[in-house]
């Protein structure tokens, strides 16, 4: 169950991707429902762990860091809900975290945030349930605020890589909608613009769910950045015509050697960038690195419902009896990545040793 709240009426208004309003006992968790963009801007309340799970699963809230933040708040909601039904707050918090971990498999930020929430429950020494609930909300808000700080640092570190007047191609949405507020790949563009540079962005529409066309274009336009949407199959021509000077994308999980999972199609864009001699950057916070995986072959790739392709946007686009393959992510090998832009700096060349040194 979700609860619809007011539509955002002023189009010049800055949006809020996700927020907790009020205190831990009676406050509400709200998100901007991204499935409705760009047609409608509507905040919805998520009053149960199930509604948070559904919102993550159906991409009402999406993008690796935003999924982590939403799940952390989902633990607060789930703990409170369980306590109302008579379970201990401790056991309902752990149960909510385990349940939310089943919502999507690829973005490691989800598991990173849930592990932090579970560790807090483990080390909590108070006896008052009320205190634990307050502490859970503080931890969720800390995760959100840290994400915001990391995104701004990513922006500052990456902005220097873009010259004034340059064109940038991006894939999917790694912006404010995909994080607590400022983005990762788009943070680089926002920070470059804030330092006085003019950047032209080409946004791949990003089939099958059009995060580039619906979300990246919406938020860049909202922040006054020059953006042009292209179909995914136009990226090669845009590169050959030298409309872009660099590619900057986000990531859902980066293995210890730098292999990076991101929205399906990213790998193809990286190959095209190499063929055209363009730098290919991946921007991500340290919460997106999974140092337990030696390389990208171990990254679990989410397989999504074939109907997203077969009946995209309510219209039959593939004969009903024909098979559809719908992996949501792919892995770009480290050797195609010019640099990893993190809150700690730019990791280049991308090697296991450089990543370990930077994250140490
Ligand atoms: O399926 P989505 O929309 O959650 O996929 C999102 C992406 O692939 C983003 O590029 C990635 O999470 C980085 S977000 C800063």
Short mmCIF file of N, CA and C in Angstrom, two decimals, residues 44-150:
data_model
loop_
_atom_site.label_atom_id
_atom_site.label_comp_id
_atom_site.label_asym_id
_atom_site.label_seq_id
_atom_site.Cartn_x
_atom_site.Cartn_y
_atom_site.Cartn_z
N UNK A 44 4.83 10.11 -2.94
CA UNK A 44 3.98 9.10 -2.31
C UNK A 44 4.59 8.70 -0.97
N UNK A 45 3.72 8.35 -0.03
CA UNK A 45 4.18 7.87 1.27
C UNK A 45 4.31 6.36 1.23
N UNK A 46 5.34 5.84 1.88
CA UNK A 46 5.53 4.39 1.95
C UNK A 46 5.42 3.99 3.42
N UNK A 47 4.23 3.54 3.84
CA UNK A 47 4.02 3.33 5.28
C UNK A 47 4.39 1.94 5.79
N UNK A 48 4.75 1.01 4.89
CA UNK A 48 5.06 -0.36 5.34
C UNK A 48 6.34 -0.84 4.64
N UNK A 49 6.96 -1.87 5.21
CA UNK A 49 8.14 -2.45 4.56
C UNK A 49 7.75 -2.99 3.19
N UNK A 50 6.55 -3.54 3.10
CA UNK A 50 6.09 -4.10 1.82
C UNK A 50 5.98 -3.00 0.75
N UNK A 51 5.48 -1.83 1.15
CA UNK A 51 5.36 -0.74 0.17
C UNK A 51 6.74 -0.24 -0.26
N UNK A 52 7.72 -0.28 0.66
CA UNK A 52 9.08 0.13 0.29
C UNK A 52 9.67 -0.91 -0.67
N UNK A 53 9.46 -2.18 -0.37
CA UNK A 53 9.95 -3.27 -1.24
C UNK A 53 9.36 -3.10 -2.65
N UNK A 54 8.06 -2.88 -2.70
CA UNK A 54 7.39 -2.74 -3.99
C UNK A 54 7.90 -1.52 -4.75
N UNK A 55 8.15 -0.42 -4.02
CA UNK A 55 8.62 0.82 -4.66
C UNK A 55 10.02 0.61 -5.26
N UNK A 56 10.86 -0.17 -4.56
CA UNK A 56 12.21 -0.45 -5.09
C UNK A 56 12.09 -1.39 -6.29
N UNK A 57 11.31 -2.44 -6.12
CA UNK A 57 11.17 -3.46 -7.16
C UNK A 57 10.61 -2.86 -8.46
N UNK A 58 9.62 -1.97 -8.33
CA UNK A 58 8.96 -1.45 -9.53
C UNK A 58 9.58 -0.14 -10.01
N UNK A 59 10.73 0.23 -9.43
CA UNK A 59 11.50 1.40 -9.86
C UNK A 59 10.80 2.74 -9.59
N UNK A 60 9.89 2.75 -8.61
CA UNK A 60 9.36 4.06 -8.18
C UNK A 60 10.51 4.86 -7.58
N UNK A 61 11.39 4.15 -6.88
CA UNK A 61 12.66 4.72 -6.43
C UNK A 61 13.73 3.80 -6.99
N UNK A 62 14.75 4.38 -7.66
CA UNK A 62 15.72 3.52 -8.33
C UNK A 62 17.04 4.28 -8.43
N UNK A 63 18.07 3.57 -8.94
CA UNK A 63 19.42 4.13 -8.92
C UNK A 63 20.09 3.62 -7.65
N UNK A 64 21.32 3.13 -7.80
CA UNK A 64 21.95 2.38 -6.70
C UNK A 64 21.97 3.12 -5.36
N UNK A 65 22.50 4.36 -5.27
CA UNK A 65 22.53 5.00 -3.94
C UNK A 65 21.13 5.29 -3.40
N UNK A 66 20.19 5.66 -4.26
CA UNK A 66 18.82 5.96 -3.78
C UNK A 66 18.14 4.70 -3.26
N UNK A 67 18.43 3.57 -3.89
CA UNK A 67 17.86 2.30 -3.40
C UNK A 67 18.39 2.01 -1.99
N UNK A 68 19.69 2.26 -1.78
CA UNK A 68 20.28 2.04 -0.45
C UNK A 68 19.62 2.94 0.60
N UNK A 69 19.45 4.22 0.25
CA UNK A 69 18.83 5.16 1.21
C UNK A 69 17.38 4.73 1.50
N UNK A 70 16.65 4.37 0.45
CA UNK A 70 15.23 3.99 0.62
C UNK A 70 15.12 2.75 1.49
N UNK A 71 16.01 1.79 1.27
CA UNK A 71 15.95 0.56 2.06
C UNK A 71 16.24 0.85 3.53
N UNK A 72 17.19 1.77 3.79
CA UNK A 72 17.51 2.11 5.18
C UNK A 72 16.28 2.69 5.87
N UNK A 73 15.59 3.60 5.21
CA UNK A 73 14.35 4.14 5.79
C UNK A 73 13.29 3.04 5.88
N UNK A 74 13.33 2.10 4.93
CA UNK A 74 12.38 0.98 4.96
C UNK A 74 12.53 0.14 6.22
N UNK A 75 13.77 0.05 6.73
CA UNK A 75 13.99 -0.71 7.97
C UNK A 75 13.31 0.01 9.14
N UNK A 76 13.36 1.33 9.14
CA UNK A 76 12.70 2.09 10.22
C UNK A 76 11.20 1.84 10.16
N UNK A 77 10.66 1.95 8.95
CA UNK A 77 9.21 1.73 8.75
C UNK A 77 8.83 0.31 9.17
N UNK A 78 9.64 -0.67 8.74
CA UNK A 78 9.33 -2.08 9.01
C UNK A 78 9.46 -2.42 10.49
N UNK A 79 10.46 -1.81 11.15
CA UNK A 79 10.66 -2.08 12.59
C UNK A 79 9.45 -1.56 13.37
N UNK A 80 9.02 -0.37 13.01
CA UNK A 80 7.88 0.26 13.71
C UNK A 80 6.60 -0.55 13.48
N UNK A 81 6.44 -0.99 12.24
CA UNK A 81 5.25 -1.77 11.86
C UNK A 81 5.21 -3.09 12.64
N UNK A 82 6.37 -3.77 12.73
CA UNK A 82 6.43 -5.04 13.44
C UNK A 82 6.12 -4.87 14.91
N UNK A 83 6.65 -3.76 15.48
CA UNK A 83 6.43 -3.51 16.91
C UNK A 83 4.95 -3.29 17.19
N UNK A 84 4.27 -2.60 16.28
CA UNK A 84 2.82 -2.37 16.45
C UNK A 84 2.08 -3.70 16.46
N UNK A 85 2.58 -4.66 15.65
CA UNK A 85 1.92 -5.98 15.58
C UNK A 85 2.35 -6.90 16.72
N UNK A 86 3.22 -6.41 17.62
CA UNK A 86 3.55 -7.20 18.80
C UNK A 86 4.92 -7.85 18.80
N UNK A 87 5.71 -7.72 17.71
CA UNK A 87 7.07 -8.30 17.72
C UNK A 87 8.02 -7.31 18.40
N UNK A 88 9.21 -7.80 18.76
CA UNK A 88 10.17 -6.86 19.33
C UNK A 88 10.71 -6.00 18.19
N UNK A 89 11.10 -4.78 18.56
CA UNK A 89 11.61 -3.85 17.55
C UNK A 89 12.87 -4.42 16.89
N UNK A 90 13.72 -5.03 17.73
CA UNK A 90 14.96 -5.64 17.23
C UNK A 90 14.67 -6.67 16.14
N UNK A 91 13.76 -7.63 16.46
CA UNK A 91 13.52 -8.70 15.48
C UNK A 91 12.77 -8.16 14.26
N UNK A 92 11.90 -7.16 14.45
CA UNK A 92 11.23 -6.65 13.23
C UNK A 92 12.17 -5.84 12.37
N UNK A 93 13.17 -5.17 12.97
CA UNK A 93 14.14 -4.43 12.16
C UNK A 93 14.97 -5.41 11.32
N UNK A 94 15.42 -6.50 11.94
CA UNK A 94 16.23 -7.49 11.20
C UNK A 94 15.38 -8.15 10.12
N UNK A 95 14.13 -8.47 10.46
CA UNK A 95 13.26 -9.11 9.46
C UNK A 95 13.01 -8.16 8.29
N UNK A 96 12.82 -6.88 8.58
CA UNK A 96 12.58 -5.91 7.50
C UNK A 96 13.81 -5.81 6.62
N UNK A 97 15.00 -5.79 7.24
CA UNK A 97 16.24 -5.68 6.46
C UNK A 97 16.41 -6.91 5.55
N UNK A 98 16.15 -8.10 6.09
CA UNK A 98 16.30 -9.33 5.28
C UNK A 98 15.29 -9.34 4.13
N UNK A 99 14.10 -8.88 4.42
CA UNK A 99 13.05 -8.84 3.40
C UNK A 99 13.41 -7.83 2.29
N UNK A 100 13.85 -6.63 2.68
CA UNK A 100 14.16 -5.59 1.69
C UNK A 100 15.35 -5.99 0.81
N UNK A 101 16.23 -6.85 1.37
CA UNK A 101 17.39 -7.31 0.59
C UNK A 101 16.97 -8.17 -0.61
N UNK A 102 15.72 -8.62 -0.64
CA UNK A 102 15.25 -9.45 -1.76
C UNK A 102 14.61 -8.60 -2.87
N UNK A 103 14.63 -7.28 -2.72
CA UNK A 103 13.90 -6.45 -3.70
C UNK A 103 14.59 -6.38 -5.05
N UNK A 104 15.91 -6.15 -5.07
CA UNK A 104 16.67 -6.10 -6.33
C UNK A 104 18.08 -6.64 -6.05
N UNK A 105 18.68 -7.36 -7.01
CA UNK A 105 19.95 -8.03 -6.69
C UNK A 105 21.25 -7.31 -7.07
N UNK A 106 21.23 -6.36 -7.99
CA UNK A 106 22.50 -5.92 -8.57
C UNK A 106 23.18 -4.78 -7.80
N UNK A 107 22.43 -3.75 -7.45
CA UNK A 107 23.06 -2.59 -6.79
C UNK A 107 23.54 -2.97 -5.40
N UNK A 108 24.85 -2.90 -5.19
CA UNK A 108 25.41 -3.34 -3.91
C UNK A 108 25.09 -2.35 -2.80
N UNK A 109 24.77 -1.12 -3.17
CA UNK A 109 24.42 -0.10 -2.16
C UNK A 109 23.24 -0.55 -1.31
N UNK A 110 22.34 -1.35 -1.88
CA UNK A 110 21.19 -1.87 -1.13
C UNK A 110 21.69 -2.70 0.05
N UNK A 111 22.59 -3.64 -0.21
CA UNK A 111 23.08 -4.56 0.83
C UNK A 111 24.00 -3.83 1.80
N UNK A 112 24.76 -2.88 1.27
CA UNK A 112 25.66 -2.07 2.09
C UNK A 112 24.84 -1.29 3.12
N UNK A 113 23.76 -0.66 2.69
CA UNK A 113 22.93 0.13 3.61
C UNK A 113 22.21 -0.78 4.61
N UNK A 114 21.69 -1.91 4.13
CA UNK A 114 20.97 -2.82 5.03
C UNK A 114 21.91 -3.43 6.06
N UNK A 115 23.15 -3.74 5.64
CA UNK A 115 24.14 -4.27 6.60
C UNK A 115 24.42 -3.24 7.69
N UNK A 116 24.50 -1.98 7.30
CA UNK A 116 24.73 -0.93 8.30
C UNK A 116 23.59 -0.87 9.30
N UNK A 117 22.36 -0.99 8.80
CA UNK A 117 21.20 -0.94 9.69
C UNK A 117 21.22 -2.15 10.63
N UNK A 118 21.60 -3.32 10.10
CA UNK A 118 21.62 -4.53 10.94
C UNK A 118 22.74 -4.44 11.99
N UNK A 119 23.87 -3.88 11.58
CA UNK A 119 24.98 -3.74 12.54
C UNK A 119 24.58 -2.82 13.69
N UNK A 120 23.80 -1.79 13.35
CA UNK A 120 23.34 -0.88 14.41
C UNK A 120 22.46 -1.63 15.41
N UNK A 121 21.57 -2.47 14.91
CA UNK A 121 20.70 -3.25 15.81
C UNK A 121 21.57 -4.14 16.69
N UNK A 122 22.58 -4.79 16.08
CA UNK A 122 23.46 -5.71 16.83
C UNK A 122 24.19 -5.01 17.96
N UNK A 123 24.65 -3.79 17.69
CA UNK A 123 25.49 -3.17 18.73
C UNK A 123 24.69 -2.27 19.67
N UNK A 124 23.37 -2.18 19.46
CA UNK A 124 22.55 -1.31 20.32
C UNK A 124 22.47 -1.91 21.72
N UNK A 125 22.80 -1.10 22.70
CA UNK A 125 22.86 -1.64 24.06
C UNK A 125 21.74 -1.15 24.96
N UNK A 126 20.93 -0.19 24.46
CA UNK A 126 19.86 0.36 25.30
C UNK A 126 18.79 -0.69 25.56
N UNK A 127 17.91 -0.39 26.48
CA UNK A 127 16.83 -1.32 26.79
C UNK A 127 15.49 -0.81 26.25
N UNK A 128 15.42 0.51 26.03
CA UNK A 128 14.16 1.13 25.58
C UNK A 128 13.99 0.93 24.07
N UNK A 129 12.86 0.37 23.67
CA UNK A 129 12.58 0.18 22.24
C UNK A 129 12.54 1.52 21.52
N UNK A 130 12.00 2.51 22.20
CA UNK A 130 11.89 3.84 21.62
C UNK A 130 13.26 4.37 21.19
N UNK A 131 14.25 4.11 22.05
CA UNK A 131 15.62 4.59 21.74
C UNK A 131 16.17 3.88 20.51
N UNK A 132 15.87 2.60 20.38
CA UNK A 132 16.36 1.87 19.20
C UNK A 132 15.72 2.44 17.94
N UNK A 133 14.43 2.71 17.98
CA UNK A 133 13.77 3.26 16.80
C UNK A 133 14.38 4.62 16.43
N UNK A 134 14.63 5.45 17.44
CA UNK A 134 15.28 6.75 17.18
C UNK A 134 16.65 6.52 16.54
N UNK A 135 17.39 5.55 17.08
CA UNK A 135 18.75 5.29 16.57
C UNK A 135 18.70 4.79 15.12
N UNK A 136 17.68 3.99 14.80
CA UNK A 136 17.54 3.50 13.42
C UNK A 136 17.29 4.66 12.46
N UNK A 137 16.45 5.60 12.89
CA UNK A 137 16.18 6.75 12.01
C UNK A 137 17.43 7.61 11.84
N UNK A 138 18.19 7.77 12.94
CA UNK A 138 19.43 8.56 12.83
C UNK A 138 20.38 7.88 11.84
N UNK A 139 20.48 6.55 11.92
CA UNK A 139 21.40 5.83 11.01
C UNK A 139 20.94 5.97 9.55
N UNK A 140 19.64 5.82 9.31
CA UNK A 140 19.12 5.96 7.94
C UNK A 140 19.40 7.37 7.41
N UNK A 141 19.18 8.36 8.25
CA UNK A 141 19.41 9.75 7.81
C UNK A 141 20.90 10.01 7.62
N UNK A 142 21.74 9.34 8.43
CA UNK A 142 23.20 9.48 8.25
C UNK A 142 23.61 8.89 6.89
N UNK A 143 23.04 7.74 6.55
CA UNK A 143 23.34 7.13 5.24
C UNK A 143 22.96 8.09 4.12
N UNK A 144 21.79 8.72 4.28
CA UNK A 144 21.32 9.66 3.26
C UNK A 144 22.26 10.87 3.18
N UNK A 145 22.60 11.42 4.33
CA UNK A 145 23.43 12.63 4.34
C UNK A 145 24.86 12.35 3.86
N UNK A 146 25.37 11.18 4.22
CA UNK A 146 26.71 10.81 3.73
C UNK A 146 26.69 10.68 2.21
N UNK A 147 25.59 10.10 1.69
CA UNK A 147 25.48 9.96 0.24
C UNK A 147 25.52 11.34 -0.42
N UNK A 148 24.82 12.28 0.17
CA UNK A 148 24.80 13.64 -0.38
C UNK A 148 26.21 14.23 -0.42
N UNK A 149 26.95 14.04 0.68
CA UNK A 149 28.31 14.59 0.73
C UNK A 149 29.22 13.90 -0.28
N UNK A 150 29.06 12.56 -0.40
CA UNK A 150 29.91 11.83 -1.36
C UNK A 150 29.61 12.30 -2.78
#
